[in-house]
Coordinates of C-alpha atoms and ligand atoms in Angstrom, one line a residue:
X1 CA 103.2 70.0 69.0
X2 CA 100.5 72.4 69.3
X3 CA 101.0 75.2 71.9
X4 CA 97.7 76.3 74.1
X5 CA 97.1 79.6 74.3
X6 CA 93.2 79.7 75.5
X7 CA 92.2 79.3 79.3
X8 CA 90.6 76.2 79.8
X9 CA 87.1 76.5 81.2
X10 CA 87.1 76.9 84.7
X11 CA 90.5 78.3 84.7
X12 CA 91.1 81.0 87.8
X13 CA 90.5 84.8 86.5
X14 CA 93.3 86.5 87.5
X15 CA 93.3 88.6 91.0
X16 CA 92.6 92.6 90.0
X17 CA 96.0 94.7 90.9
X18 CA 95.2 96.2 94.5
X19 CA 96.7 99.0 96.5
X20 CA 96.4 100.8 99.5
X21 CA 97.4 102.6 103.6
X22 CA 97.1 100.6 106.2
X23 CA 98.3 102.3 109.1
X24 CA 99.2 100.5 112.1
X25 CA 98.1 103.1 115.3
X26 CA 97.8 102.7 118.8
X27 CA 99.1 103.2 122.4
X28 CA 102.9 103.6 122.8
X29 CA 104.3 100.2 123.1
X30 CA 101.6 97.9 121.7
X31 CA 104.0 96.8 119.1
X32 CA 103.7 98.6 116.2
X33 CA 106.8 99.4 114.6
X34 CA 107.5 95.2 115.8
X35 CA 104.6 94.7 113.5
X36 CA 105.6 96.6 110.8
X37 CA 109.2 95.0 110.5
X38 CA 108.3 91.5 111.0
X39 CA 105.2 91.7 108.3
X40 CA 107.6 93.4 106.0
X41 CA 110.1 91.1 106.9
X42 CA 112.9 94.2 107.4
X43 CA 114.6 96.4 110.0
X44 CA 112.0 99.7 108.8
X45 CA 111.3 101.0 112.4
X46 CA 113.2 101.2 115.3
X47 CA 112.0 98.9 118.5
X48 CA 112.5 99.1 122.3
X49 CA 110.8 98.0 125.1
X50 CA 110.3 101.7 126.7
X51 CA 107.5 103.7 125.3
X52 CA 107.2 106.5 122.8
X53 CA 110.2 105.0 120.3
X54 CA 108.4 106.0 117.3
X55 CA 108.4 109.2 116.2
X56 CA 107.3 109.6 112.4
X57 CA 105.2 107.4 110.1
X58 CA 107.4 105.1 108.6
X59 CA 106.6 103.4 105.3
X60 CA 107.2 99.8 104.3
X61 CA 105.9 98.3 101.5
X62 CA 105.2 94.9 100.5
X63 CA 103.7 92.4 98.1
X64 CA 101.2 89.7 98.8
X65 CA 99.4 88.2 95.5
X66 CA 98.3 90.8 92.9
X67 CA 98.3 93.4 96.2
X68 CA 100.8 96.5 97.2
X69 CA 99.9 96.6 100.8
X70 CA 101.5 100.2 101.9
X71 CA 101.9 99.3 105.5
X72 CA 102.4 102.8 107.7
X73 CA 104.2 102.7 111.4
X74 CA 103.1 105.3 113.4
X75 CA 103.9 107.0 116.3
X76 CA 102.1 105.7 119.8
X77 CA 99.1 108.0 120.4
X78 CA 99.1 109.6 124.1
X79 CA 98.2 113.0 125.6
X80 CA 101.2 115.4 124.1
X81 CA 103.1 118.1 126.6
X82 CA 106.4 118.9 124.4
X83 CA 106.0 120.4 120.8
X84 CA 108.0 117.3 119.8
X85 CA 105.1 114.9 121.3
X86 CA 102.8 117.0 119.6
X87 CA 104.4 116.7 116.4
X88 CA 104.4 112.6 116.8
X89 CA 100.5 112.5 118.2
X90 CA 99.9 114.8 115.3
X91 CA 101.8 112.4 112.6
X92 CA 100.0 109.8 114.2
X93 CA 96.2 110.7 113.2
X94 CA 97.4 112.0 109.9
X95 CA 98.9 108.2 109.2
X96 CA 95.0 107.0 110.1
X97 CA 93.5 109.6 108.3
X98 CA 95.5 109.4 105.2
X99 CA 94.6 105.3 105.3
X100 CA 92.2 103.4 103.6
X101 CA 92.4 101.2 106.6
X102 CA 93.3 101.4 110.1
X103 CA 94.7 98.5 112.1
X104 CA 94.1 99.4 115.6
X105 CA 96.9 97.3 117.4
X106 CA 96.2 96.5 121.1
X107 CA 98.9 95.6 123.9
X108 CA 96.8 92.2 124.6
X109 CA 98.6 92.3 127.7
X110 CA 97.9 95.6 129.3
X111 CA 94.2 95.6 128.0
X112 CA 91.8 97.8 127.7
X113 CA 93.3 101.1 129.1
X114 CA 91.6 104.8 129.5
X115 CA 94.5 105.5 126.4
X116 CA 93.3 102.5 124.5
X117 CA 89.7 103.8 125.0
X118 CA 90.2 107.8 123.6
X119 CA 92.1 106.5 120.8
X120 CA 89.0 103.7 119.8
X121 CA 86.7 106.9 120.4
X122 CA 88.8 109.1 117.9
X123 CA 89.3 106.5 115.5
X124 CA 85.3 106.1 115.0
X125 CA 84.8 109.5 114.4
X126 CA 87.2 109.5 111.8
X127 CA 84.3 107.1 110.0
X128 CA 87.8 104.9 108.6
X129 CA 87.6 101.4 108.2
X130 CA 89.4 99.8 111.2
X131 CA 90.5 96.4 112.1
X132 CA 91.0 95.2 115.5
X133 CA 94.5 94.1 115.8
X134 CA 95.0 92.4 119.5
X135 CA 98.8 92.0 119.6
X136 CA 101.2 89.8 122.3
X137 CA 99.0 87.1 122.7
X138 CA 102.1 84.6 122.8
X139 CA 102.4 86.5 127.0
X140 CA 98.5 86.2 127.3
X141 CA 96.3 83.2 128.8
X142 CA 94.3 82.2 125.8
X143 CA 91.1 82.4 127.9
X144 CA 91.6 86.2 128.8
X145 CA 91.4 86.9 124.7
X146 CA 87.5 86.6 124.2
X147 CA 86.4 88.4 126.6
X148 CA 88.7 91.7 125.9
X149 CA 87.8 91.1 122.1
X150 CA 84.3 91.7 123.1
X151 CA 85.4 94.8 125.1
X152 CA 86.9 96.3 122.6
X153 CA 84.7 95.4 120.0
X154 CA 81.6 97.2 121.9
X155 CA 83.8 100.7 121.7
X156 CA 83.7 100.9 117.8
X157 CA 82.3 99.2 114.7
X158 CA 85.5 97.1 114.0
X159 CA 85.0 95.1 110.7
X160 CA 87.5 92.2 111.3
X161 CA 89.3 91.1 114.5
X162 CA 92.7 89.5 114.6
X163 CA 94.8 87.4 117.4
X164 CA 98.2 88.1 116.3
X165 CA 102.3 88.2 117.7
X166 CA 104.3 90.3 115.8
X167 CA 107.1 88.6 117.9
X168 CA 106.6 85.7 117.0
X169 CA 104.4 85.8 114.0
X170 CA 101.2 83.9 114.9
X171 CA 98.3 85.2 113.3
X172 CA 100.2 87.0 110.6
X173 CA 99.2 84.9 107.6
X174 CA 95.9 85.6 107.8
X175 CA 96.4 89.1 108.4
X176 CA 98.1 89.6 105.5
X177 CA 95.8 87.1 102.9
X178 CA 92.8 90.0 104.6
X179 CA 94.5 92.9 103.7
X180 CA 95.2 91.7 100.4
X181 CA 91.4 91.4 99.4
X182 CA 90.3 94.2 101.2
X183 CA 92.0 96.9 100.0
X184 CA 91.0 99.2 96.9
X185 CA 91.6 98.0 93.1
X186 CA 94.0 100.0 91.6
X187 CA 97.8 100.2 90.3
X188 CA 100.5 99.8 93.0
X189 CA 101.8 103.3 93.9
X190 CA 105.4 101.6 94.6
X191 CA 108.0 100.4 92.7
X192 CA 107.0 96.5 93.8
X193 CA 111.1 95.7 95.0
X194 CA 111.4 98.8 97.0
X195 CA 111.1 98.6 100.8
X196 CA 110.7 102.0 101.9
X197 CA 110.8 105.6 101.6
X198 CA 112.8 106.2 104.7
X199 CA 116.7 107.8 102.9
X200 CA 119.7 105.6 104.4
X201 CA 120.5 109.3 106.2
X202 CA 117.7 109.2 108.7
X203 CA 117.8 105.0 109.0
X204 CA 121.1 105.8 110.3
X205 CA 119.9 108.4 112.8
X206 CA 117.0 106.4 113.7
X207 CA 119.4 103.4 114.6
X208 CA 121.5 105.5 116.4
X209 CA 118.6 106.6 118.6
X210 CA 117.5 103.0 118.5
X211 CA 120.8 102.1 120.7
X212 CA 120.0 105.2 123.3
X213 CA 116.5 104.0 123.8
X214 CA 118.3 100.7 124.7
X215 CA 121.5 101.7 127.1
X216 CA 120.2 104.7 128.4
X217 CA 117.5 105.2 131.0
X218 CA 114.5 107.4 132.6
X219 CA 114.4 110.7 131.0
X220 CA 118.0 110.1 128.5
X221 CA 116.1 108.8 125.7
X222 CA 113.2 111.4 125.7
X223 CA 115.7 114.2 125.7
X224 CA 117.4 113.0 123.0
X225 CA 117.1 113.4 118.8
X226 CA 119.7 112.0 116.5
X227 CA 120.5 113.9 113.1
X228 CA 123.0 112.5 110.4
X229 CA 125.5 115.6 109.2
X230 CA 127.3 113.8 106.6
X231 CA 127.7 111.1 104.8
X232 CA 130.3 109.4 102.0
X233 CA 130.8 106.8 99.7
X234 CA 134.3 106.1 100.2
X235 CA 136.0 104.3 96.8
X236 CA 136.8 101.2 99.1
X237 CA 132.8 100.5 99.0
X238 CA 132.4 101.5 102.8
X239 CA 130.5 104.7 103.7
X240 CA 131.5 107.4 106.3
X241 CA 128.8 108.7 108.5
X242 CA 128.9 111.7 110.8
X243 CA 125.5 112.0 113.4
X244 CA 125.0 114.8 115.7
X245 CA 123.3 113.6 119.2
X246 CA 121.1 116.3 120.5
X247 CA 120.5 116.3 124.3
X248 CA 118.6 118.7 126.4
X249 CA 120.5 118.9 129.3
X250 CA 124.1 119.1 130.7
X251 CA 123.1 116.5 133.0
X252 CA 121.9 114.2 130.0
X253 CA 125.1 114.9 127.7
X254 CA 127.1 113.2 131.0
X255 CA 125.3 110.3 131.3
X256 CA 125.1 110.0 127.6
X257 CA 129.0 110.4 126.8
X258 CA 129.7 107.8 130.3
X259 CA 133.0 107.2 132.1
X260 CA 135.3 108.0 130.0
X261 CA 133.2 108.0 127.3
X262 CA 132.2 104.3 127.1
X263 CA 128.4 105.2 127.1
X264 CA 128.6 106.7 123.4
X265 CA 131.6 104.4 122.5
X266 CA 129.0 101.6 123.2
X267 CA 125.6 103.4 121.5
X268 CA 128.2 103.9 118.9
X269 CA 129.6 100.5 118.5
X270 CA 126.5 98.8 118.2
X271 CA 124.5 101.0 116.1
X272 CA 127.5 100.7 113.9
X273 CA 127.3 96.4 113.4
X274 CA 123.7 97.6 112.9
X275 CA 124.5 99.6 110.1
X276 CA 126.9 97.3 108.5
X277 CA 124.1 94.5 108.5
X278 CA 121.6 96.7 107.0
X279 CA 123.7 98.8 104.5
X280 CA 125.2 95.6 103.5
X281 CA 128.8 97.4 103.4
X282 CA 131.4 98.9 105.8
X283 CA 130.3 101.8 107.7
X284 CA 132.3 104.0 110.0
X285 CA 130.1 106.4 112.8
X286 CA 131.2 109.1 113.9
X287 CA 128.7 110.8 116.6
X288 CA 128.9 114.1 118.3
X289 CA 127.0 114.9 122.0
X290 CA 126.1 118.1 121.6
X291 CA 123.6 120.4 124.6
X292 CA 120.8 121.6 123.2
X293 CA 118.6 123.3 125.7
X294 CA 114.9 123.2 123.8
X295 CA 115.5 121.3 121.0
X296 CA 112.1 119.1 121.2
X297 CA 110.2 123.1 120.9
X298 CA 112.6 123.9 118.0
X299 CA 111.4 123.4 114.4
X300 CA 113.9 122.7 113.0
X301 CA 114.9 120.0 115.0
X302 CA 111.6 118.5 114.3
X303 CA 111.7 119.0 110.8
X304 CA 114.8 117.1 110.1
X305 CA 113.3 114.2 111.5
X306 CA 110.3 114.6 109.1
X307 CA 107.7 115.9 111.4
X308 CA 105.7 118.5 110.3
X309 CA 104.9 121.9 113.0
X310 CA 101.9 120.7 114.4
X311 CA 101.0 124.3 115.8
X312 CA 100.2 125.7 119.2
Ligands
LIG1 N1 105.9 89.2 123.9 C1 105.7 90.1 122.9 N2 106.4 91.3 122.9 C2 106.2 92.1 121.8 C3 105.3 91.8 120.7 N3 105.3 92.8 119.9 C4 106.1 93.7 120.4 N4 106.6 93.3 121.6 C5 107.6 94.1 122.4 O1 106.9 95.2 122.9 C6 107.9 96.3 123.0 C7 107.4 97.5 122.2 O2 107.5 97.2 120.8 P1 107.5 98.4 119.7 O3 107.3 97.7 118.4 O4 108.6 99.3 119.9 O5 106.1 99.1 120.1 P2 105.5 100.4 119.4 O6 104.0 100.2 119.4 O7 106.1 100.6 118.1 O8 105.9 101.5 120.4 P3 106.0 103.2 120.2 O9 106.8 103.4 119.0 O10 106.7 103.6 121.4 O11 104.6 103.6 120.1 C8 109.2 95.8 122.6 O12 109.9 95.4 123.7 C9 108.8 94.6 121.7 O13 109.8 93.6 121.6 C10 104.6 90.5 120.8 O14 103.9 90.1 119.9 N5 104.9 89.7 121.9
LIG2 MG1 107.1 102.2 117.4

């Protein structure tokens, strides 16, 4: 038996290695960080359905032929007050500018909007390639699509538009097959099996706040960081996890502690089967309400979360 070891003629030449950013930007609560978990098939980025959840870039990478797509989540993009909204406006055009792409990810739904506009204007001045992203279409007529793809395709020299739900996952295919053409040859940057660069310690945190965006209301969530203080491998395999809720205001530490204190039993509770799930091991939570008047000007604060002082 004779073993082949030329190509045949015709045979395919194999894809070049590729590797690049993509950052995923946009208005608060286009969908984003949805995007960003369901293309990477993983729990990377917090989701809620109030706006400004985000906070950092987050990174997730994955693998699609010979490509490393470095997929970034970034903070929604809206006129900053606080130093802490700042910081996450800030993070957010450093994500795009750091990119060899930009996917500019549209809330189908609410259109084209004054905020959807100054970020489209920004975005071409960077001179960036950009993609037009229109997400939510599974809540949209079809018939509305064409028209606001036109729109929005008159603001800024988009090279490719896409008709996506990151919900449900229509669309994403051929997103993905795109990107993994159009981005630079090159080695991958990434261990291919790793996910992430987010540490376990500020997952945790992120979860945590994940739960207050979710049973807390109105101004709660926006006066609120999470930080994790410790955290152990216990012999038995399960880890032991202390977080320290910030909150701004007396009147925000009672709502977020409850009757009783079922409020942060609750947040607790669930960001602890959370935790479990994506640990993949027993974890016990600890969390601590503490009043922190001015925490969202503090640096500090901002810096354990990863965001850099944005100045002024
Ligand atoms: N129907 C529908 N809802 C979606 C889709 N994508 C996201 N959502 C919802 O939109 C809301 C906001 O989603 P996020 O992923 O947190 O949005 P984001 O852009 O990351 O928001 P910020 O981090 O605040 O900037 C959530 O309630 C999501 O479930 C979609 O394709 N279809
Ligand atoms: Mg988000």
């Amino acid at each position: 038996m004779t073993q082949e070891t030329e190509a045949a003629p015709g045979a395919a030449i194999p894809e070049p290695s590729r590797c690049g950013f993509v950052a995923i930007v946009g208005a608060p609560n286009a969908g984003k960080s949805t995007l960003l978990n369901r293309l990477t098939g993983a729990k990377l980025s917090i989701v809620s359905p109030k706006a400004q959840t985000t906070r950092f870039r987050v990174l997730g990478i994955l693998l699609r032929g010979a490509a490393q797509i470095l997929l970034v989540d970034t903070p929604g993009i809206f006129r900053p007050r606080r130093k802490l909204d700042r910081a996450m406006v800030a993070a957010a055009w450093t994500g795009a500018e750091d990119a060899d792409l930009a996917l500019m990810l549209v809330d189908a739904r609410a259109g084209v909007t004054d905020e959807v506009r100054g970020i489209i204007a920004r975005l071409a001045e960077t001179k960036r390639r950009a993609w037009l992203v229109l997400n939510k279409v599974d809540i949209v007529p079809p018939e509305k699509l064409l028209p606001l793809t036109a729109t929005l395709n008159a603001l800024a020299p988009f090279e490719e538009t896409f008709m996506v739900s990151a919900a449900n996952g229509d669309g994403l295919d051929r997103l993905l097959d795109r990107l993994a053409t159009a981005l630079p040859e090159g080695p991958h940057l990434y261990p291919d099996d790793d996910l992430t660069d987010l540490t376990d310690r500020l997952l945790a945190a992120e979860i945590v706040r994940e739960q207050i965006f979710m049973q807390t209301h109105e101004e709660v969530p926006y006066g609120t960081t999470v930080e994790t203080e410790s955290w152990q491998e216990k012999p038995d395999g399960s880890v032991r996890v202390e977080a320290t809720i910030y909150v701004a205001r007396a009147g925000q530490k009672a709502i977020l502690i409850g009757q009783g204190g079922s409020r942060v039993r609750e947040i607790g509770a669930k960001a602890r089967q959370q935790l479990t799930t994506l640990l993949e091991r027993p974890v016990h939570l600890f969390l601590n309400v503490k009043e922190r008047p001015g925490w969202d000007e503090e640096r500090a604060r901002l810096r354990a979360i990863g965001l850099d002082d944005p100045g002024a």
